[in-house]
PDB file of C-alpha atoms in Angstrom:
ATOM      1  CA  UNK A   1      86.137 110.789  87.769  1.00 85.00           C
ATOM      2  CA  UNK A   2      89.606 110.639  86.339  1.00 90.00           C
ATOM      3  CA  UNK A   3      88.257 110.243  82.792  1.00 88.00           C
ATOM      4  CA  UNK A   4      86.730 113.300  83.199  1.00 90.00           C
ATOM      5  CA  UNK A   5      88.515 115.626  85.252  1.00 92.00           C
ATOM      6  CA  UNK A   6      91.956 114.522  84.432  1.00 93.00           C
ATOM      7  CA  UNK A   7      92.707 115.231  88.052  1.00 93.00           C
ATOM      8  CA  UNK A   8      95.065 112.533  89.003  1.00 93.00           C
ATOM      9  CA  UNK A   9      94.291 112.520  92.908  1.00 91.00           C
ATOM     10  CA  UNK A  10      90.803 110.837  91.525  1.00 92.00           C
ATOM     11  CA  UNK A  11      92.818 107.893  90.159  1.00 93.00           C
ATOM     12  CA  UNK A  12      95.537 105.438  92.176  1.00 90.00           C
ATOM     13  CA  UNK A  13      96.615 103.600  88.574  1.00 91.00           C
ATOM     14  CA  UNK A  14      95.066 100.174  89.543  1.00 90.00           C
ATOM     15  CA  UNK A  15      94.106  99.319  85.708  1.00 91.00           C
ATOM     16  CA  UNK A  16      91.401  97.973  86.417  1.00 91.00           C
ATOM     17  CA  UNK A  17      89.530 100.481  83.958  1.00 94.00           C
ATOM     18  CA  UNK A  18      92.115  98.974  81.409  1.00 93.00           C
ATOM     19  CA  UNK A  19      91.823  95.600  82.091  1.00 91.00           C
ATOM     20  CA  UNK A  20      87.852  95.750  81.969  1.00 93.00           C
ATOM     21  CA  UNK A  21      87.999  97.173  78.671  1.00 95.00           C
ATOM     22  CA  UNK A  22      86.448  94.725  76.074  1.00 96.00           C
ATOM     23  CA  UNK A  23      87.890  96.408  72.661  1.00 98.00           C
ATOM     24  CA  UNK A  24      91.353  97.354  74.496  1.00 96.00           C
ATOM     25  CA  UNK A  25      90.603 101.337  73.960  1.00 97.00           C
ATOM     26  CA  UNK A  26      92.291 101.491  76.935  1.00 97.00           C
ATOM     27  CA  UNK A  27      96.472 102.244  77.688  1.00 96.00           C
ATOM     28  CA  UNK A  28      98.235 103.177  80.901  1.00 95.00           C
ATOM     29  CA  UNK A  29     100.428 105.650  79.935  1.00 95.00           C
ATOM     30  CA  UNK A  30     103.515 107.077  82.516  1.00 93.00           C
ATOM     31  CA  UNK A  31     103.571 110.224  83.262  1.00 94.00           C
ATOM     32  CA  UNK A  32     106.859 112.654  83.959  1.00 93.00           C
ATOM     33  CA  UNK A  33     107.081 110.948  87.743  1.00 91.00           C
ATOM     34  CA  UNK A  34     106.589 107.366  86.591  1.00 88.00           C
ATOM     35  CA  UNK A  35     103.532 106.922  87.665  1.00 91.00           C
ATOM     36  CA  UNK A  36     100.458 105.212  85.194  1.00 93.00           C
ATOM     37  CA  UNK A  37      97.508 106.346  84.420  1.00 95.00           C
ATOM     38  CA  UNK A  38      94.677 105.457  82.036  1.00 96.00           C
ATOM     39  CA  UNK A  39      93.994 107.327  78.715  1.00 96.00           C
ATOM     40  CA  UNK A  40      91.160 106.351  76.473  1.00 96.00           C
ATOM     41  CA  UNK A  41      91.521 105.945  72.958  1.00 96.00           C
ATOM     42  CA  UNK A  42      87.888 107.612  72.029  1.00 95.00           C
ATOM     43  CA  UNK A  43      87.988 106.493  68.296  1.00 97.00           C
ATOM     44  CA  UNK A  44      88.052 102.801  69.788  1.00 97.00           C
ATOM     45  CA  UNK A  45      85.821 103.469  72.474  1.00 97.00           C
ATOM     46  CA  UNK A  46      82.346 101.742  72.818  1.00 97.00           C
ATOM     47  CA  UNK A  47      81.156 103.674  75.516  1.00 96.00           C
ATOM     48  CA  UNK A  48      80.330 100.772  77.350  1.00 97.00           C
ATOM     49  CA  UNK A  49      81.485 102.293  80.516  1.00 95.00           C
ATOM     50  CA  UNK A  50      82.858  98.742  82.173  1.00 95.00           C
ATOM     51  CA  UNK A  51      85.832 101.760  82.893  1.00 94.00           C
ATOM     52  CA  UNK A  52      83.948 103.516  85.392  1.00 93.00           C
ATOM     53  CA  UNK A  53      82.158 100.611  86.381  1.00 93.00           C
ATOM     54  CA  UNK A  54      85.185  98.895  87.866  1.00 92.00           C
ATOM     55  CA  UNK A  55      86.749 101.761  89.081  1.00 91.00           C
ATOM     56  CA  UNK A  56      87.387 101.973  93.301  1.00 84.00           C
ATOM     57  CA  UNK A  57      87.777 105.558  93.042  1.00 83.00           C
ATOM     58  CA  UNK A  58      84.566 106.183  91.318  1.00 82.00           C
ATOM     59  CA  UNK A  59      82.307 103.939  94.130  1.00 75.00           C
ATOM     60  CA  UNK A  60      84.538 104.956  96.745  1.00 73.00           C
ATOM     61  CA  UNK A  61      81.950 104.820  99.813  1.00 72.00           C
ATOM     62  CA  UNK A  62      83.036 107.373 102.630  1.00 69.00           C
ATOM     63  CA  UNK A  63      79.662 106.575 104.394  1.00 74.00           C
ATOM     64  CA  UNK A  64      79.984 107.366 108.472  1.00 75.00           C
ATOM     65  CA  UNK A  65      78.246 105.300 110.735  1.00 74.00           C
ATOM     66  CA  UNK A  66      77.147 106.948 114.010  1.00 79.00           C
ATOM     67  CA  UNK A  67      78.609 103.967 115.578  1.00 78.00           C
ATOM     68  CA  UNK A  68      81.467 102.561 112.662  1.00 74.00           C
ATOM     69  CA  UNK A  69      82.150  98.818 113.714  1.00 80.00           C
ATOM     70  CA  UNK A  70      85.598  99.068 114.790  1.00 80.00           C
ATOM     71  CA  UNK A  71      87.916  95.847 114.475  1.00 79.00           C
ATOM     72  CA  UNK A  72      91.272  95.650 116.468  1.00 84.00           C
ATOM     73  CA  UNK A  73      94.201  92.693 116.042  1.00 84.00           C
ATOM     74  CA  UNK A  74      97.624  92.088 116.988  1.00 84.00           C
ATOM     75  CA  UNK A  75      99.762  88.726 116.344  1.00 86.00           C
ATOM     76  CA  UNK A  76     100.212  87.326 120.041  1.00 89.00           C
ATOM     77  CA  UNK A  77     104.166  86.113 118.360  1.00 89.00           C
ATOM     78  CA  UNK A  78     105.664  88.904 119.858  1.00 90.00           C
ATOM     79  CA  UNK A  79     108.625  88.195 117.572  1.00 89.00           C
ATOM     80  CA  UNK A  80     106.701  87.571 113.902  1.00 87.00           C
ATOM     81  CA  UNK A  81     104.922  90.943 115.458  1.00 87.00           C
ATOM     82  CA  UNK A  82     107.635  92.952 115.226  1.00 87.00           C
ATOM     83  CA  UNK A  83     108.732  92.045 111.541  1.00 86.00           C
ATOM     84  CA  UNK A  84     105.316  93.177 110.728  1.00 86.00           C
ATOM     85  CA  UNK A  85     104.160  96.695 109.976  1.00 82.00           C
ATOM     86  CA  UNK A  86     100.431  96.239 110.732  1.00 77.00           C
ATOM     87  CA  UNK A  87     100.528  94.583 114.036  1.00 82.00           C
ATOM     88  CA  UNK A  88     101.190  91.290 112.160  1.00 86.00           C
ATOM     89  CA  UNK A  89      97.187  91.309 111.198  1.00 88.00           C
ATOM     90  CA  UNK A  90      98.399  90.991 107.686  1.00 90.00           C
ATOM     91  CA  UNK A  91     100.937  87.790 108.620  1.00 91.00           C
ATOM     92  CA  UNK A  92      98.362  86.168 110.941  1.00 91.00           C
ATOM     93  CA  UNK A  93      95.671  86.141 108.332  1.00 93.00           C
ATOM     94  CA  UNK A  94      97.686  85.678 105.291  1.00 95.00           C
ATOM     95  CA  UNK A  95      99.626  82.545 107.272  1.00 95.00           C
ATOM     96  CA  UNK A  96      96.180  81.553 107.849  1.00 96.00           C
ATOM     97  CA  UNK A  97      94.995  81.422 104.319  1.00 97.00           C
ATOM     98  CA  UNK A  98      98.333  79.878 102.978  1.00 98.00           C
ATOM     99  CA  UNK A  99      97.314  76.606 105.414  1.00 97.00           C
ATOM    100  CA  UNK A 100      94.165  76.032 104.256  1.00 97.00           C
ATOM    101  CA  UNK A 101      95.873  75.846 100.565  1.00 97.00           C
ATOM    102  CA  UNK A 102      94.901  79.127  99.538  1.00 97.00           C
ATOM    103  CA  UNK A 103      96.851  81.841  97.782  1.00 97.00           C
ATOM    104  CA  UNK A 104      98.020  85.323  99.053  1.00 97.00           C
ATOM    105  CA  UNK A 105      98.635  88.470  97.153  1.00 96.00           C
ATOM    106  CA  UNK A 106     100.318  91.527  97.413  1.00 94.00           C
ATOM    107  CA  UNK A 107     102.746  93.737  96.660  1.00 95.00           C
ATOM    108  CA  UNK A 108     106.571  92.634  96.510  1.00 95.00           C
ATOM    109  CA  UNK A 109     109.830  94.184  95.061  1.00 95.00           C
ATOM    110  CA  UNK A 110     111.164  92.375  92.341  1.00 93.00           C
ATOM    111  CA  UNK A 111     114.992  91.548  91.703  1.00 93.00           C
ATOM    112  CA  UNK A 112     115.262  94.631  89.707  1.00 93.00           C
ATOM    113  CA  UNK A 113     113.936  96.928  93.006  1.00 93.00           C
ATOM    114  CA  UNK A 114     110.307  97.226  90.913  1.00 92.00           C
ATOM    115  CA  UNK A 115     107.111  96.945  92.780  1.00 94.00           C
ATOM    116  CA  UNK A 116     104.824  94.024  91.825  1.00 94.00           C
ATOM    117  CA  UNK A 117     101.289  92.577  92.859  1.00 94.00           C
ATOM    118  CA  UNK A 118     101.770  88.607  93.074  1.00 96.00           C
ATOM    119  CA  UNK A 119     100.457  85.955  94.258  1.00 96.00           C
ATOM    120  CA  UNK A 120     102.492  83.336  96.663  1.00 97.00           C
ATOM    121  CA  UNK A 121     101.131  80.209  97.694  1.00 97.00           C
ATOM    122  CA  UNK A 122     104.010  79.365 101.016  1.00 97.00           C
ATOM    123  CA  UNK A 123     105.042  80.752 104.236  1.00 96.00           C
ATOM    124  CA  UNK A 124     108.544  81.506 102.795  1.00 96.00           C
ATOM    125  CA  UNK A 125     107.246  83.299  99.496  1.00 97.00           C
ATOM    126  CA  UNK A 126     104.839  85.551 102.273  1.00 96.00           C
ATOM    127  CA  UNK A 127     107.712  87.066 103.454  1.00 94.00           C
ATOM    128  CA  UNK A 128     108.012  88.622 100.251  1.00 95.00           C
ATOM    129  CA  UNK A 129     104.657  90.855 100.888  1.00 95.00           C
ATOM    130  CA  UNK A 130     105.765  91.862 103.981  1.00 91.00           C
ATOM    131  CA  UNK A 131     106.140  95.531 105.314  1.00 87.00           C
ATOM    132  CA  UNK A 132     104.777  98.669 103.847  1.00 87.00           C
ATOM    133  CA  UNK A 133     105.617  99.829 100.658  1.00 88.00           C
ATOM    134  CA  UNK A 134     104.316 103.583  99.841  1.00 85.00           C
ATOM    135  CA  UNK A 135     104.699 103.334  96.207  1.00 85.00           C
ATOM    136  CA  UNK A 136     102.224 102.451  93.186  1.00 87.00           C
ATOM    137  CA  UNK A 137     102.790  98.717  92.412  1.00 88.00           C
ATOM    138  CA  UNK A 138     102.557  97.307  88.724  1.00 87.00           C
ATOM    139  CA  UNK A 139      99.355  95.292  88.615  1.00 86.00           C
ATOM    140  CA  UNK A 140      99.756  93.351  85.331  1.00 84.00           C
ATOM    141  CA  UNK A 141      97.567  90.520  84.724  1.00 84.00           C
ATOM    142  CA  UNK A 142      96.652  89.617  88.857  1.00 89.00           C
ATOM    143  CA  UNK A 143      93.245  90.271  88.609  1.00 86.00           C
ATOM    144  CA  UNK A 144      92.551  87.860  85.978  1.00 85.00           C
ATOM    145  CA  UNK A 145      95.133  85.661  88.342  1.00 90.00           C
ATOM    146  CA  UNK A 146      93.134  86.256  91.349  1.00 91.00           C
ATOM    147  CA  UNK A 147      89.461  85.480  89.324  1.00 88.00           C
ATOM    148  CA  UNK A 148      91.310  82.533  88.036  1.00 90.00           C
ATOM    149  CA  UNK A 149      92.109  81.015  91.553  1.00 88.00           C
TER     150      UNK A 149
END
């Protein structure tokens, strides 16, 4: 685990460890590249180990099924399909979710060009989320969002 090794392939910045943390021992701290990463403040610590417990990296599950279920979609709009980097699986199911009143998050560029998890709740705001982005997005406060909704 990150906490341990300090290896930072073992961690993707999610702060999920940070925002678990009951007594806030916690920071994400940017390193020479810009990207976060955790660092515990051990005199504040409780040892509680919510940090590990929430952490994606550290119940990763790599299992291999002798026969993996194997799922396959592509948007049948040929045209929303090509504004779509995922075969417009991600546009079909978000559109889907936005009509039944739901909410869809993901990861947008802000007006300053800075990579942000939100949550939109119409078919014009989804466009936002669109396409891939290969960068690590600023998570702030949307899992307490999300668990709120």
């Amino acid at each position: 685990m990150y906490f341990d090794s300090k290896n930072k392939a073992e961690c993707s910045g999610c702060t999920a460890c940070y925002l678990s943390c009951p007594v806030h021992a916690i920071s994400m701290k940017e390193d020479e590249e810009g990207f976060v990463y955790p660092e515990i403040q051990p005199d504040v610590c409780i040892n509680c180990n919510l940090c590990r417990k929430v952490c994606s990296w550290e119940h990763s599950d790599y299992s291999n099924a002798e026969k993996p279920l194997t799922l396959a979609a592509v948007l049948k709009d040929k045209d929303e399909r090509q504004r779509s980097t995922s075969g417009g699986a991600f546009y079909s199911i978000a559109s889907w979710v936005l009509r039944q009143n739901g909410v869809v998050y993901g990861a947008a560029f802000d007006d300053r060009l800075q990579l942000k998890h939100i949550g939109v709740d119409n078919i014009v705001d989804l466009q936002k989320l669109r396409g891939s982005k290969y960068l690590q997005s600023s998570l702030e406060n949307v899992f307490n969002e999300v668990k709120e909704k």
